[in-house]
């Protein structure tokens, strides 16, 4: 059984990896472009480590190579940088933009530079699917595990983020890994407790969110063991509190995680307290960005408490949401069955209709509940910045997917009980539930950050419900073929929300003609790429006026909704302008 | 309870249908997205009948993939249909598609032409009060006199550049002029009139406005002003023919696009319209207005 589960987990992870790897044709958002640069810079420290190990560990060397992007921990960027050096097809380019001296020597040179940077994230996310299935299959049921893995694999927004050399998908993996190891440590012994400590250290070294893991696990422990807390009075020692056994993993988390954290963040090596103080201060006083939500542009607190919940309901495919609701109801029923039974025996048949086919692992519901809720609850707090679309509560999604897996199991169970022995019906039900999310995930994969589910109008929700459209400057990727084909030699392009680092990577990956110049000044540009955000509408009006009030020459459109407008000045093209169908627009 | 159990079982069995409904909704939506050829055909239809003074509005506002074919035409920049504003044009072309369909002609407009193509419908509407606009405050801004009024002096704004009145040299935001700005629910063509500080006043005077029956004035904050907590309410006064017609205060929390309707003296041959704007604290108070005199 275990072996079979392992094989299925490996199969699902492999499929996910292939899906991710075959859909890497997507733009570089702002944050990823900064991490490209950071990864590259950090990788040079390893050159020093190889050639002059003694010097590599000096404060001067560390400060030199790890100076950029100190507001985030280093591990993901180290991974991106090392993968880039190992796999990147680093070749001479007229507009190199390499940091820190001459062209680095490629080692294997297998992939495009951006692909090489993204590779560790792809592997990590495939591992997440492996873990989600295995957790579900072990502690719930194989069907629940399968349902959970499929729900997780076919979330369009997460799928998009799962490609990026950023931290949000990796920290989701690390959160799940830590929680999984903790749950296992309570059942399978001290080795898992040790592993929990180490993995939490890795999670902390991935992103700030990991600081909330201990609180989540403590909440779970308190809920699970509530009945074992006693106040004892009257014996010789007086009144005292009796508590249940404290999980061993907590001790290892305290002991090992700081060591891992310290080891993997070189900025801590010389003045840890100063760096940590700065780090926490930076994030405690993070600036507020815009969030466009049902026609209101939120720029400052209080932000709507419902934001993460409503956005999730709108941006996870509807069949998965329905499965989650069924799973959550079933879990609620299971968890409260005893109480309901006490309330009324007449309710028993109703309770039974939701009953799990076999009892799940004790404590699993509370475990899933707290790990799902806390990432959402953090962002729901009115003063927490809610920029970044839906990515900041991603760590809760695998647990949400596991609830959906429970729902999937109950649906299949119901079909079996109504139509016994009809296995084809089960396969059909699975196809019905996952075909639409599959299509949604792959159809506009490069623009999945703008995905809204079909029950709220799909991509039209961006316009009709006045919601945020694209995410941070990546849409320019969609008009690079247009520029490549039509821009006159030496044309100047104002890339608007796309960063210089992203443009550099377009050059390096040969996605942008080297003679095209990037310049963030629409008054002197031949082309202006306007990324449609509510907060920038004034800018579009100004730029359009500067170009002589033409309509957009082309753009990036998903189901008829624009994510980006391309304006071009008269004489900007090398031949008579012809309207080109924008890439990826699905036509019948 | 058995019945209840049966109902729950049936509901659970029906859950996979959600996937079918979901797929159906998606197919239905994608099927309604017009092709570029359809957009081109719609643009050709409009171009054939388009006259100066017409305006084209895409419905829904975000359906602008075909806008590239409407070059040389006056395109409505507003996100939401503002029928009142559209009624100031001679004729209105509505290019409706996707979630903008079905389209119903509103009261006060007469359909002159309807062309239903496959996934795009083109409507030509004539406002009942077409041709009733005798003066547009934006278009007539060049004829206005803009003055800054301080306690002991006044300053005439004499530099008129790019349809903006500057008091002294060109300034990035201290001027009175025509702009397209994100106001309330999307970009609008407005008169930008950023007030002065400390209660000093800006006066926009239209000395020779053709006679009409009614003055309509719209006013409100720019999106940036809506976002900001800074500054104080702006006082807005409208004088018609040397008399104070309306004095109003635009509070910081008023995020609407407000409308004033003012009856004009029909016995005069020309009107003298004066708009006075002032605030105690001008920080981020980006005040915008526009208006028309109707026959």
CSV table of C-alpha atoms in Angstrom, one decimal, chain A residues 22-186:
chain,number,residue,atom,x,y,z
A,22,UNK,CA,6.4,23.0,-20.5
A,23,UNK,CA,4.7,26.3,-19.7
A,24,UNK,CA,7.6,28.6,-18.9
A,25,UNK,CA,6.8,31.0,-21.7
A,26,UNK,CA,5.6,33.7,-19.4
A,27,UNK,CA,6.8,37.2,-18.5
A,28,UNK,CA,8.9,38.3,-15.6
A,29,UNK,CA,7.1,40.2,-12.9
A,30,UNK,CA,8.8,42.9,-11.0
A,31,UNK,CA,9.7,40.9,-7.9
A,32,UNK,CA,11.1,38.0,-9.9
A,33,UNK,CA,13.4,40.4,-11.8
A,34,UNK,CA,14.9,41.6,-8.6
A,35,UNK,CA,15.5,38.0,-7.5
A,36,UNK,CA,17.2,37.2,-10.8
A,37,UNK,CA,19.6,40.0,-10.1
A,38,UNK,CA,20.1,38.9,-6.5
A,39,UNK,CA,20.6,35.2,-7.5
A,40,UNK,CA,23.2,36.3,-9.9
A,41,UNK,CA,25.0,38.4,-7.4
A,42,UNK,CA,24.9,35.8,-4.6
A,43,UNK,CA,26.3,33.2,-7.0
A,44,UNK,CA,29.6,35.1,-7.2
A,45,UNK,CA,30.2,34.4,-3.6
A,46,UNK,CA,30.5,30.7,-4.4
A,47,UNK,CA,33.2,31.6,-7.0
A,48,UNK,CA,35.1,33.1,-4.1
A,49,UNK,CA,34.3,30.1,-1.9
A,50,UNK,CA,35.9,27.8,-4.5
A,51,UNK,CA,38.9,30.0,-5.3
A,52,UNK,CA,39.6,31.6,-2.0
A,53,UNK,CA,37.7,30.0,0.8
A,54,UNK,CA,39.3,32.1,3.6
A,55,UNK,CA,38.3,35.3,1.9
A,56,UNK,CA,34.8,34.1,1.2
A,57,UNK,CA,34.0,34.1,4.9
A,58,UNK,CA,35.2,37.6,5.6
A,59,UNK,CA,32.7,40.4,6.4
A,60,UNK,CA,33.9,42.3,3.3
A,61,UNK,CA,33.1,39.5,0.9
A,62,UNK,CA,29.7,38.7,2.4
A,63,UNK,CA,28.7,42.3,2.4
A,64,UNK,CA,29.8,42.6,-1.2
A,65,UNK,CA,28.0,39.6,-2.6
A,66,UNK,CA,24.9,39.6,-0.4
A,67,UNK,CA,24.3,43.3,-0.3
A,68,UNK,CA,21.4,43.4,-2.7
A,69,UNK,CA,17.8,42.7,-1.5
A,70,UNK,CA,18.6,42.3,2.2
A,71,UNK,CA,15.0,42.6,3.1
A,72,UNK,CA,14.5,39.0,2.2
A,73,UNK,CA,16.4,35.9,3.5
A,74,UNK,CA,19.0,34.5,1.1
A,75,UNK,CA,18.3,30.8,0.6
A,76,UNK,CA,15.9,31.0,-2.4
A,77,UNK,CA,18.2,33.5,-4.2
A,78,UNK,CA,21.2,31.3,-3.5
A,79,UNK,CA,19.3,28.4,-5.1
A,80,UNK,CA,18.3,30.5,-8.1
A,81,UNK,CA,21.9,31.7,-8.5
A,82,UNK,CA,23.5,28.3,-8.2
A,83,UNK,CA,21.0,26.7,-10.6
A,84,UNK,CA,21.7,29.6,-13.1
A,85,UNK,CA,25.4,29.0,-12.9
A,86,UNK,CA,25.0,25.2,-13.3
A,87,UNK,CA,22.3,25.0,-15.9
A,88,UNK,CA,22.1,28.5,-17.5
A,89,UNK,CA,23.0,29.0,-21.2
A,90,UNK,CA,25.0,32.1,-20.4
A,91,UNK,CA,26.2,33.4,-23.7
A,92,UNK,CA,27.6,36.7,-25.0
A,93,UNK,CA,24.9,39.3,-25.7
A,94,UNK,CA,25.1,42.8,-27.0
A,95,UNK,CA,23.2,44.0,-23.9
A,96,UNK,CA,24.5,41.7,-21.2
A,97,UNK,CA,23.8,43.6,-18.0
A,98,UNK,CA,25.7,41.0,-15.9
A,99,UNK,CA,26.6,42.1,-12.5
A,100,UNK,CA,30.0,41.9,-11.1
A,101,UNK,CA,32.4,41.7,-13.9
A,102,UNK,CA,32.9,39.5,-16.9
A,103,UNK,CA,30.7,36.9,-18.4
A,104,UNK,CA,30.4,33.9,-16.1
A,105,UNK,CA,31.5,30.6,-17.5
A,106,UNK,CA,28.5,28.3,-18.1
A,107,UNK,CA,28.9,24.9,-16.6
A,108,UNK,CA,26.2,22.7,-18.2
A,109,UNK,CA,24.5,25.4,-20.3
A,110,UNK,CA,21.3,23.4,-20.8
A,111,UNK,CA,18.5,26.0,-20.3
A,112,UNK,CA,17.7,29.7,-20.9
A,113,UNK,CA,19.0,31.8,-18.1
A,114,UNK,CA,15.5,32.5,-16.7
A,115,UNK,CA,14.6,28.9,-16.9
A,116,UNK,CA,17.7,27.9,-15.0
A,117,UNK,CA,16.9,30.5,-12.3
A,118,UNK,CA,13.3,29.0,-12.1
A,119,UNK,CA,14.3,25.4,-12.0
A,120,UNK,CA,14.6,25.0,-8.2
A,121,UNK,CA,11.1,26.4,-7.8
A,122,UNK,CA,9.7,23.9,-10.3
A,123,UNK,CA,11.3,21.0,-8.5
A,124,UNK,CA,10.1,22.3,-5.1
A,125,UNK,CA,6.5,22.6,-6.3
A,126,UNK,CA,6.6,19.1,-7.8
A,127,UNK,CA,7.7,18.0,-4.3
A,128,UNK,CA,4.7,19.8,-2.8
A,129,UNK,CA,2.3,17.7,-5.0
A,130,UNK,CA,4.3,14.6,-3.9
A,131,UNK,CA,3.8,15.6,-0.2
A,132,UNK,CA,0.1,16.6,-0.6
A,133,UNK,CA,-0.8,13.3,-2.1
A,134,UNK,CA,1.2,11.3,0.4
A,135,UNK,CA,-0.2,13.2,3.3
A,136,UNK,CA,-3.7,12.7,2.0
A,137,UNK,CA,-3.2,9.1,1.2
A,138,UNK,CA,-1.6,8.3,4.5
A,139,UNK,CA,-3.8,10.2,6.9
A,140,UNK,CA,-7.1,10.5,5.0
A,141,UNK,CA,-7.5,8.1,2.1
A,142,UNK,CA,-6.0,7.5,-1.3
A,143,UNK,CA,-8.9,9.1,-3.0
A,144,UNK,CA,-8.7,12.1,-0.7
A,145,UNK,CA,-5.0,12.4,-1.4
A,146,UNK,CA,-5.6,12.2,-5.2
A,147,UNK,CA,-8.4,14.7,-5.1
A,148,UNK,CA,-6.2,17.1,-3.0
A,149,UNK,CA,-3.2,16.8,-5.3
A,150,UNK,CA,-5.3,17.4,-8.4
A,151,UNK,CA,-7.0,20.4,-6.8
A,152,UNK,CA,-3.6,21.8,-5.8
A,153,UNK,CA,-2.1,21.1,-9.3
A,154,UNK,CA,-5.0,22.8,-11.1
A,155,UNK,CA,-5.2,26.2,-9.3
A,156,UNK,CA,-4.4,28.6,-12.1
A,157,UNK,CA,-3.0,31.4,-9.9
A,158,UNK,CA,-0.8,29.1,-7.9
A,159,UNK,CA,0.3,27.3,-11.0
A,160,UNK,CA,1.4,30.7,-12.4
A,161,UNK,CA,3.4,31.5,-9.2
A,162,UNK,CA,4.8,28.0,-9.2
A,163,UNK,CA,7.0,28.9,-12.2
A,164,UNK,CA,8.5,32.0,-10.7
A,165,UNK,CA,11.9,32.5,-9.2
A,166,UNK,CA,10.2,34.1,-6.2
A,167,UNK,CA,9.5,33.0,-2.6
A,168,UNK,CA,5.7,32.6,-2.4
A,169,UNK,CA,5.4,29.1,-3.9
A,170,UNK,CA,8.6,27.9,-2.2
A,171,UNK,CA,7.4,29.1,1.3
A,172,UNK,CA,4.1,27.2,0.6
A,173,UNK,CA,6.2,24.1,0.1
A,174,UNK,CA,8.3,24.7,3.2
A,175,UNK,CA,5.3,25.4,5.4
A,176,UNK,CA,3.6,22.2,4.2
A,177,UNK,CA,6.9,20.3,4.7
A,178,UNK,CA,7.3,21.6,8.3
A,179,UNK,CA,3.7,20.9,9.2
A,180,UNK,CA,3.9,17.4,7.6
A,181,UNK,CA,7.1,16.6,9.5
A,182,UNK,CA,5.6,17.9,12.8
A,183,UNK,CA,2.4,15.8,12.3
A,184,UNK,CA,4.5,12.7,11.5
A,185,UNK,CA,6.8,13.4,14.5
A,186,UNK,CA,3.8,12.9,16.8
